[in-house]
Coordinates of N, CA and C in Angstrom, one line a residue:
X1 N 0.8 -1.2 0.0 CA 0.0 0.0 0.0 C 0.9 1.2 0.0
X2 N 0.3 2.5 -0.4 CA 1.1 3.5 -0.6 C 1.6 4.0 1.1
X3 N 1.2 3.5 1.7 CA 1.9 4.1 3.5 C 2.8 3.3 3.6
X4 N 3.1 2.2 3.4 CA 4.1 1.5 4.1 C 5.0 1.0 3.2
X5 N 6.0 1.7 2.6 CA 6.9 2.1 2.4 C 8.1 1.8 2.9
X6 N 7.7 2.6 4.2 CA 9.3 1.6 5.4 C 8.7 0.8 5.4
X7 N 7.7 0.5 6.0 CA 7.4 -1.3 6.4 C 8.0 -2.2 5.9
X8 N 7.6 -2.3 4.2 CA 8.1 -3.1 3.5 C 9.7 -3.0 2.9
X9 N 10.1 -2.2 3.2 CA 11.7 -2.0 3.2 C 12.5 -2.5 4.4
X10 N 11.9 -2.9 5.5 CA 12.5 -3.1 6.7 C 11.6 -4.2 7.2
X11 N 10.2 -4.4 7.9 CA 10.0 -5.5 8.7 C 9.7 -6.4 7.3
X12 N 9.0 -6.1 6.3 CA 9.0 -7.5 5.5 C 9.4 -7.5 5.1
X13 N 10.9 -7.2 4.6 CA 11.8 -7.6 3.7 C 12.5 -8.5 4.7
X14 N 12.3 -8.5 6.1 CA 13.5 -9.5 7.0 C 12.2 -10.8 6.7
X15 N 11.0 -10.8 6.9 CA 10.1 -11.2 7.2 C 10.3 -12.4 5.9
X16 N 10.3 -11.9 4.9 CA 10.1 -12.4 3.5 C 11.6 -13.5 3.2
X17 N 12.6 -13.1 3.5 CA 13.8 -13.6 3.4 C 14.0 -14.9 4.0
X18 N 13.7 -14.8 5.9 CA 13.4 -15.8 6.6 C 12.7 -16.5 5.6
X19 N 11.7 -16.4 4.7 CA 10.7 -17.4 4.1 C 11.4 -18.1 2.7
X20 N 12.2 -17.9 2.6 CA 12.9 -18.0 1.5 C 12.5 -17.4 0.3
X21 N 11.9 -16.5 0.2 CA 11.8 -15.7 -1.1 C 12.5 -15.0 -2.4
X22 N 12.7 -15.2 -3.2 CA 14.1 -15.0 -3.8 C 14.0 -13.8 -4.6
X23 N 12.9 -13.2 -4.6 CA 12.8 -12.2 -5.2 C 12.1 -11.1 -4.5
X24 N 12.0 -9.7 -4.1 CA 11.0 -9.2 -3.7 C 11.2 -7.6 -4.2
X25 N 10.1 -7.3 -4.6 CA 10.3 -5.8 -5.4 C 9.1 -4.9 -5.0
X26 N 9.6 -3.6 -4.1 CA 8.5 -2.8 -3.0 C 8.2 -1.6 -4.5
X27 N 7.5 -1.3 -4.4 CA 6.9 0.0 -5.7 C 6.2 0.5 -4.8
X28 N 6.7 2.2 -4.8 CA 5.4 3.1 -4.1 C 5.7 3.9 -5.4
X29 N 3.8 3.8 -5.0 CA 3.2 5.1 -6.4 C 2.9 6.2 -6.3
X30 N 3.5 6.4 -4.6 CA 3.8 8.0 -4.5 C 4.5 8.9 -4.8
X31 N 6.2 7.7 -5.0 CA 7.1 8.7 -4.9 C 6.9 9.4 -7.2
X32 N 6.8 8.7 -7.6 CA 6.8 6.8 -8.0 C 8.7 6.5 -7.8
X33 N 8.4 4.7 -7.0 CA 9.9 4.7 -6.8 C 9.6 3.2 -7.2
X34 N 10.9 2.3 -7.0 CA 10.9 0.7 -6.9 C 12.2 0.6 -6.1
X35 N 11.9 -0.8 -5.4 CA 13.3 -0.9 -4.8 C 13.3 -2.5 -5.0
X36 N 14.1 -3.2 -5.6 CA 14.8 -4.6 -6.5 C 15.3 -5.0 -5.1
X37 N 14.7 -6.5 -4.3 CA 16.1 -7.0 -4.1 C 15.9 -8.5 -4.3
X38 N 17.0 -8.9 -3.7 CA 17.4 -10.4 -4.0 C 17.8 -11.6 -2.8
X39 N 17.7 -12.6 -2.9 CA 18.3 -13.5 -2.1 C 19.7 -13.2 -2.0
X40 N 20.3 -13.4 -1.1 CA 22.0 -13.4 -1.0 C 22.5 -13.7 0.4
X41 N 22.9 -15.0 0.4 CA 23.5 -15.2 1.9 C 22.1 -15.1 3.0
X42 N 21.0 -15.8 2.4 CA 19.7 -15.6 3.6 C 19.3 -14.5 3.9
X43 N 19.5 -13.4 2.9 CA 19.1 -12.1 3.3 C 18.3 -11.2 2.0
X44 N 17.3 -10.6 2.3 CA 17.3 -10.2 1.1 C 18.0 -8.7 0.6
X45 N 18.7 -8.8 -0.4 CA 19.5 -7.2 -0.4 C 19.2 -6.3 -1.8
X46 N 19.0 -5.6 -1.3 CA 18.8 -4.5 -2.0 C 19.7 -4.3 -3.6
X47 N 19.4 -4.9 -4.7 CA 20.4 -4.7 -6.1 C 19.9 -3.7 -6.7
X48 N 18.4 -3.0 -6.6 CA 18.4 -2.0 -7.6 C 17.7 -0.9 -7.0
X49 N 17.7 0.0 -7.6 CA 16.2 1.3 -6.9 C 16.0 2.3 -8.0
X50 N 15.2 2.9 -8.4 CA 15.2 4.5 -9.3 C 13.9 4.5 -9.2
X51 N 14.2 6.3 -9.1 CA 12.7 6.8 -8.8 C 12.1 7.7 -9.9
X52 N 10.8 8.0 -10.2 CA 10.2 8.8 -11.3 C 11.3 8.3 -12.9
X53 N 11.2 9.4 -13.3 CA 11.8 8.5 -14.7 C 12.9 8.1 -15.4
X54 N 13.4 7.9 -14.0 CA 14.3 7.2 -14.1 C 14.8 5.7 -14.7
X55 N 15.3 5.0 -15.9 CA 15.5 3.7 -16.0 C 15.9 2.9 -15.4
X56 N 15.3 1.8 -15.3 CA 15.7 0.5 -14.2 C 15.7 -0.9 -14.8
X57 N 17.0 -1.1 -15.3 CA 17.1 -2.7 -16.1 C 17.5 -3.5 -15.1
X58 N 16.7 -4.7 -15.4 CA 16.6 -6.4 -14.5 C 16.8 -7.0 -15.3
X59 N 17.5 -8.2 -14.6 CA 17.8 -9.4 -15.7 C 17.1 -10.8 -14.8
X60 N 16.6 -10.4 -13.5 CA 16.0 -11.9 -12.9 C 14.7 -11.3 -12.2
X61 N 13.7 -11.6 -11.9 CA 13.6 -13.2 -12.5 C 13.4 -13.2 -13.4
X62 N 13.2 -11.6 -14.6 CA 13.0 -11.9 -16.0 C 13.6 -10.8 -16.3
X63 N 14.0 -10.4 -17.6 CA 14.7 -9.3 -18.3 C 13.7 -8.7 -18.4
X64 N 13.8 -6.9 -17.8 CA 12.9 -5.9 -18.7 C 13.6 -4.4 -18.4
X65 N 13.2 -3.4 -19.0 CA 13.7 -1.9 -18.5 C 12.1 -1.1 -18.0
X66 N 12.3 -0.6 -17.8 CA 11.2 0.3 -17.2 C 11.8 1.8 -16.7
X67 N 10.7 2.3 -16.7 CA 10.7 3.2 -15.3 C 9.7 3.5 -14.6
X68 N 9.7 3.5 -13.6 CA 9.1 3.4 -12.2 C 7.8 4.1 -12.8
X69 N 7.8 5.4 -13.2 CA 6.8 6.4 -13.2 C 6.0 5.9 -14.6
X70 N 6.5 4.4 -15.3 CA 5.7 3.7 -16.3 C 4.8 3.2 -15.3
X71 N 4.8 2.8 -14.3 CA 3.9 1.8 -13.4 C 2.8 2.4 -13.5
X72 N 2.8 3.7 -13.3 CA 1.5 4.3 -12.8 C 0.3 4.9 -14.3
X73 N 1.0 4.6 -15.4 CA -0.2 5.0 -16.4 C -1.1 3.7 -16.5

């Protein structure tokens, strides 16, 4: 949801990791922002972020580019 922002940058990202999750990607459509992370060593860490229109290329779990401020049309 657009409030929790920290939340999901901090309690469920430990929350999510513990669960083995290998991928997890927070989008607020306020800023507009995204924050990429990944499995690594039991943890999930943070590989990417850009905000408004900014470009953001991924290669897992699938290749694409974007930018954040595409989410919201």
């Amino acid at each position: 949801s657009p409030s929790s922002f920290e939340r999901d940058a901090v309690t469920k990202r430990h929350e999510y990791a513990r669960a083995g999750l290998a991928h997890y990607w927070i989008i607020d459509p306020e800023t507009p922002q995204v924050a990429i992370c990944r499995s690594q060593a039991g943890a999930l860490e943070m590989t990417s972020h850009a905000t408004g229109d900014t470009a953001i290329q991924v290669a897992e779990p699938f290749t694409m580019t974007f930018k954040p401020s595409d989410l919201l049309d």
